[in-house]
C-alpha positions as semicolon CSV with decimal commas, in nm:
position;residue;x (nm);y (nm);z (nm)
1;X;5,204;-1,950;-0,017
2;X;4,922;-1,890;-0,260
3;X;4,706;-1,603;-0,181
4;X;4,341;-1,659;-0,088
5;X;4,039;-1,480;0,019
6;X;3,884;-1,511;0,366
7;X;3,523;-1,525;0,438
8;X;3,357;-1,518;0,778
9;X;3,054;-1,743;0,831
10;X;2,804;-1,685;1,115
11;X;2,666;-2,036;1,109
12;X;2,728;-2,387;0,948
13;X;2,455;-2,325;0,699
14;X;2,608;-2,004;0,590
15;X;2,949;-2,175;0,565
16;X;2,796;-2,449;0,333
17;X;2,635;-2,179;0,128
18;X;2,964;-1,986;0,089
19;X;3,148;-2,306;-0,017
20;X;2,877;-2,375;-0,277
21;X;2,923;-2,034;-0,419
22;X;3,305;-2,070;-0,420
23;X;3,401;-2,414;-0,567
24;X;3,765;-2,407;-0,468
25;X;3,704;-2,337;-0,100
26;X;3,783;-2,483;0,238
27;X;3,664;-2,452;0,606
28;X;3,912;-2,333;0,858
29;X;3,870;-2,354;1,237
30;X;4,193;-2,337;1,443
31;X;4,394;-2,367;1,119
32;X;4,685;-2,554;1,289
33;X;4,700;-2,826;1,010
34;X;4,529;-2,651;0,709
35;X;4,745;-2,345;0,702
36;X;5,061;-2,559;0,704
37;X;4,939;-2,746;0,408
38;X;4,851;-2,432;0,222
39;X;5,203;-2,305;0,294
40;X;5,351;-2,625;0,152
41;X;5,106;-2,616;-0,138
42;X;4,958;-2,953;-0,064
43;X;4,630;-2,770;-0,099
44;X;4,573;-2,459;-0,285
45;X;4,215;-2,315;-0,208
46;X;4,113;-1,971;-0,345
47;X;3,883;-1,921;-0,042
48;X;3,893;-2,000;0,317
49;X;3,569;-1,997;0,506
50;X;3,628;-1,902;0,860
51;X;3,382;-1,943;1,156
52;X;3,332;-1,651;1,394
53;X;3,286;-1,788;1,756
54;X;2,925;-1,914;1,771
55;X;2,781;-2,099;2,076
56;X;2,638;-2,353;1,840
57;X;2,974;-2,434;1,693
58;X;3,229;-2,386;1,976
59;X;3,025;-2,479;2,286
60;X;2,966;-2,787;2,510
61;X;2,604;-2,845;2,605
62;X;2,459;-3,129;2,810
63;X;2,100;-3,247;2,812
64;X;2,011;-3,381;3,157
65;X;1,800;-3,679;3,232
66;X;1,609;-3,662;3,557
67;X;1,409;-3,940;3,700
68;X;1,164;-3,961;4,000
69;X;1,393;-4,189;4,201
70;X;1,726;-4,152;4,037
71;X;1,972;-3,877;4,038
72;X;2,004;-3,656;3,737
73;X;2,238;-3,788;3,465
74;X;2,350;-3,692;3,126
75;X;2,115;-3,796;2,858
76;X;2,320;-3,651;2,578
77;X;2,619;-3,426;2,531
78;X;2,662;-3,201;2,237
79;X;3,001;-3,069;2,125
80;X;3,026;-2,800;1,873
81;X;3,256;-2,886;1,588
82;X;3,472;-2,586;1,661
83;X;3,519;-2,633;2,040
84;X;3,891;-2,654;2,111
85;X;4,065;-2,972;2,212
86;X;4,191;-2,797;2,526
87;X;3,840;-2,714;2,639
88;X;3,737;-3,079;2,576
89;X;4,020;-3,212;2,770
90;X;3,938;-2,981;3,081
91;X;3,558;-2,995;3,082
92;X;3,444;-3,145;3,401
93;X;3,142;-3,337;3,252
94;X;3,350;-3,478;2,982
95;X;3,625;-3,592;3,234
96;X;3,359;-3,748;3,449
97;X;3,130;-3,907;3,206
98;X;3,342;-3,953;2,881
99;X;3,701;-3,995;3,025
100;X;3,827;-4,162;2,713
101;X;3,756;-3,850;2,500
102;X;3,909;-3,610;2,766
103;X;4,225;-3,830;2,760
104;X;4,245;-3,842;2,376
105;X;4,194;-3,464;2,334
106;X;4,451;-3,398;2,605
107;X;4,715;-3,604;2,416
108;X;4,688;-3,436;2,089
109;X;5,003;-3,246;1,982
110;X;5,118;-2,971;2,222
111;X;4,937;-2,726;2,458
112;X;4,956;-2,460;2,189
113;X;4,801;-2,679;1,931
114;X;4,529;-2,787;2,169
115;X;4,439;-2,431;2,253
116;X;4,400;-2,348;1,888
117;X;4,289;-2,687;1,736
118;X;3,929;-2,774;1,706
119;X;3,739;-3,097;1,742
120;X;3,618;-3,088;1,362
121;X;3,975;-2,998;1,262
122;X;4,122;-3,294;1,450
123;X;3,869;-3,525;1,305
124;X;3,911;-3,393;0,938
125;X;4,297;-3,361;0,940
126;X;4,472;-3,515;0,644
127;X;4,726;-3,805;0,667
128;X;5,073;-3,740;0,794
129;X;5,229;-3,990;0,565
130;X;5,562;-3,823;0,437
131;X;5,486;-3,912;0,077
132;X;5,170;-3,715;0,081
133;X;5,306;-3,437;0,293
134;X;5,604;-3,403;0,046
135;X;5,382;-3,377;-0,262
136;X;5,465;-3,716;-0,402
137;X;5,213;-3,813;-0,672
138;X;5,054;-4,080;-0,451
139;X;4,692;-4,177;-0,430
140;X;4,625;-3,906;-0,182
141;X;4,751;-3,645;-0,423
142;X;4,566;-3,768;-0,719
143;X;4,831;-4,029;-0,840
144;X;4,797;-4,398;-0,901
145;X;5,029;-4,571;-0,634
146;X;5,109;-4,580;-0,276
147;X;5,480;-4,529;-0,238
148;X;5,485;-4,672;0,111
149;X;5,417;-5,027;-0,015
150;X;5,788;-5,068;-0,117
151;X;5,927;-4,761;0,049
152;X;5,927;-4,619;0,403
153;X;5,643;-4,777;0,585
154;X;5,741;-4,784;0,951
155;X;5,428;-4,600;1,070
156;X;5,173;-4,725;0,809
157;X;4,869;-4,948;0,832
158;X;4,872;-5,314;0,944
159;X;4,479;-5,335;0,901
160;X;4,260;-5,223;0,615
161;X;4,531;-5,099;0,395
162;X;4,532;-5,095;0,019
163;X;4,545;-4,933;-0,220
164;X;4,660;-4,660;0,021
165;X;4,831;-4,762;0,351
166;X;4,808;-4,448;0,552
167;X;4,681;-4,438;0,908
168;X;4,416;-4,211;1,029
169;X;4,592;-3,949;1,245
170;X;4,314;-3,837;1,477
171;X;4,320;-3,923;1,847
172;X;3,953;-3,796;1,898
173;X;3,826;-4,010;1,614
174;X;3,922;-4,331;1,789
175;X;3,756;-4,213;2,115
176;X;3,444;-4,104;1,951
177;X;3,388;-4,427;1,763
178;X;3,432;-4,616;2,102
179;X;3,173;-4,384;2,250
180;X;2,929;-4,457;1,956
181;X;2,902;-4,074;1,882
182;X;2,682;-3,923;1,604
183;X;2,812;-3,649;1,370
184;X;2,573;-3,377;1,267
185;X;2,672;-3,265;0,910
186;X;2,523;-2,948;0,761
187;X;2,509;-2,890;0,385
188;X;2,388;-2,600;0,163
189;X;2,026;-2,707;0,160
190;X;2,006;-2,994;0,412
191;X;2,161;-3,168;0,715
192;X;2,213;-3,521;0,811
193;X;2,352;-3,733;1,098
194;X;2,607;-4,013;1,061
195;X;2,742;-4,255;1,317
196;X;3,104;-4,197;1,390
197;X;3,192;-4,550;1,281
198;X;3,039;-4,483;0,941
199;X;3,185;-4,150;0,883
200;X;3,536;-4,259;0,822
201;X;3,599;-4,456;0,495
202;X;3,857;-4,709;0,374
203;X;4,079;-4,645;0,077
204;X;3,896;-4,915;-0,114
205;X;3,594;-4,674;-0,130
206;X;3,808;-4,372;-0,246
207;X;4,188;-4,370;-0,200
208;X;4,190;-3,990;-0,215
209;X;3,953;-3,942;0,080
210;X;3,927;-4,057;0,456
211;X;3,561;-3,980;0,520
212;X;3,215;-3,955;0,383
213;X;3,172;-3,568;0,389
214;X;3,040;-3,453;0,060
215;X;3,123;-3,134;-0,123
216;X;2,997;-2,822;0,056
217;X;2,921;-2,991;0,376
218;X;3,044;-2,896;0,730
219;X;3,104;-3,115;1,036
220;X;2,895;-2,891;1,261
221;X;2,831;-3,103;1,591
222;X;2,926;-3,420;1,764
223;X;2,661;-3,587;1,987
224;X;2,748;-3,817;2,256
225;X;2,481;-4,055;2,415
226;X;2,481;-4,043;2,797
227;X;2,695;-4,319;2,957
228;X;2,513;-4,605;3,123
229;X;2,578;-4,699;3,476
230;X;2,896;-4,871;3,543
231;X;3,073;-4,736;3,239
232;X;3,450;-4,711;3,254
233;X;3,666;-4,580;2,968
234;X;4,028;-4,487;2,892
235;X;4,252;-4,391;2,599
236;X;4,610;-4,529;2,565
237;X;4,857;-4,376;2,332
238;X;5,197;-4,495;2,233
239;X;5,439;-4,252;2,080
240;X;5,773;-4,282;1,902
241;X;5,887;-3,968;2,076
242;X;5,779;-3,782;2,385
243;X;5,570;-3,499;2,251
244;X;5,411;-3,350;1,936
245;X;5,346;-3,660;1,734
246;X;5,059;-3,894;1,637
247;X;5,006;-4,233;1,771
248;X;5,213;-4,536;1,674
249;X;4,926;-4,723;1,826
250;X;4,644;-4,618;2,041
251;X;4,345;-4,789;2,209
252;X;4,013;-4,651;2,315
253;X;3,812;-4,881;2,535
254;X;3,464;-4,819;2,684
255;X;3,331;-5,086;2,903
256;X;2,997;-5,112;3,076
257;X;3,067;-5,303;3,398
258;X;2,840;-5,472;3,655
259;X;3,069;-5,510;3,941
260;X;3,358;-5,701;3,798
261;X;3,174;-5,846;3,500
262;X;3,162;-5,669;3,161
263;X;2,811;-5,618;3,039
264;X;2,926;-5,468;2,699
265;X;3,244;-5,345;2,540
266;X;3,364;-5,108;2,245
267;X;3,724;-5,131;2,168
268;X;3,886;-4,927;1,889
269;X;4,247;-4,906;1,772
270;X;4,417;-4,593;1,619
271;X;4,754;-4,578;1,449
272;X;4,706;-4,909;1,263
273;X;4,458;-4,850;0,984
274;X;4,325;-4,583;0,752
275;X;4,026;-4,554;0,974
276;X;3,967;-4,596;1,360
277;X;3,987;-4,970;1,364
278;X;3,710;-5,125;1,570
279;X;3,748;-5,479;1,714
280;X;3,410;-5,652;1,727
281;X;3,551;-5,997;1,798
282;X;3,734;-5,865;2,105
283;X;3,414;-5,693;2,221
284;X;3,217;-6,026;2,191
285;X;3,498;-6,202;2,393
286;X;3,469;-5,949;2,680
287;X;3,084;-5,945;2,698
288;X;2,958;-6,124;3,013
289;X;3,302;-6,191;3,151
290;X;3,534;-6,091;3,433
291;X;3,825;-5,886;3,309
292;X;4,102;-6,125;3,427
293;X;4,467;-6,118;3,302
294;X;4,407;-6,438;3,100
295;X;4,103;-6,292;2,927
296;X;4,297;-5,964;2,862
297;X;4,584;-6,165;2,715
298;X;4,344;-6,362;2,487
299;X;4,181;-6,033;2,380
300;X;4,527;-5,902;2,290
301;X;4,572;-6,207;2,056
302;X;4,234;-6,171;1,903
303;X;4,312;-5,795;1,835
304;X;4,577;-5,870;1,595
305;X;4,410;-6,143;1,395
306;X;4,417;-6,053;1,042
307;X;4,708;-5,798;1,069
308;X;4,897;-5,764;0,745
309;X;5,214;-5,565;0,824
310;X;5,445;-5,430;0,556
311;X;5,818;-5,476;0,552
312;X;5,907;-5,226;0,842
313;X;5,611;-5,211;1,052
314;X;5,574;-5,563;1,188
315;X;5,665;-5,434;1,534
316;X;5,312;-5,307;1,546
317;X;5,160;-5,648;1,579
318;X;5,310;-5,740;1,925
319;X;5,284;-5,385;2,045
320;X;4,912;-5,373;1,966
321;X;4,865;-5,714;2,143
322;X;5,038;-5,579;2,449
323;X;4,863;-5,237;2,459
324;X;4,520;-5,389;2,419
325;X;4,593;-5,621;2,703
326;X;4,719;-5,358;2,936
327;X;4,442;-5,108;2,862
328;X;4,164;-5,375;2,937
329;X;4,342;-5,467;3,254
330;X;4,357;-5,110;3,379
331;X;3,980;-5,062;3,326
332;X;3,907;-5,398;3,484
333;X;4,098;-5,300;3,794
334;X;3,922;-4,954;3,816
335;X;3,702;-4,938;4,118
């Protein structure tokens, strides 16, 4: 492992300033992925900027809405970028109001990883494509080709691929796009907010990157809008083995229901594209309709329109169709 210096930051702003002063630097939170990449020399930073525990960055805070005739409800929930995945999965307010996120966080890796891993780290982790992780000179490593196109591509993208066919590895990213979250990003001199759906970027924009974070910026906070009445949500994850692996396919669904009629829907796929893959046509199909088995089956068919599998991952098409159907039926049947 290459030697590096460790700097402790007391805030996101200080971390951004430290990164600006140290060009070959990276932020470390739980370190469960980054330190492994350093050990394998996939990345070789000179400086790691480490966050000391700060309430702003490692807490969960709810803003409560109180009406004269209605019971109090969550207007907005703030998650520090360095809150652990375990804390998210067990927080009562998240489990009650944002079930899809609690379920997604609770299915990341192993208990040990969830206790150390952070929300920002899960969102920012690099692809787990074996070519990238084994230092092949692919697009992700600064090369000019994606070896998976004619090589091993069993777990690669069926949507949005090219020139790189990686899939985004984050469970929480899929849930947060479905929840229409906002990301607060802090830089050396300014900060900005980005919708979760706009944060993740396709390889056509830059095959070496997976998001729109700029140099010397830190993902400091995730903001969730309060759920509307009748909201139901869930996260379904299909694995190729029992534990400690990433989604072959996942579905995050958030439905606003009026009795048994869907007022609005957000449905997002994981494990099938270089970004969390939203299904706007499926969402339109569900809006204003009862979630019946027939409708869920048609939604599954619509979900795979435009899929372009590679030689060895065609199985993802019928599997996606089935998982979308079953996920929607499970929400439609929820009382």
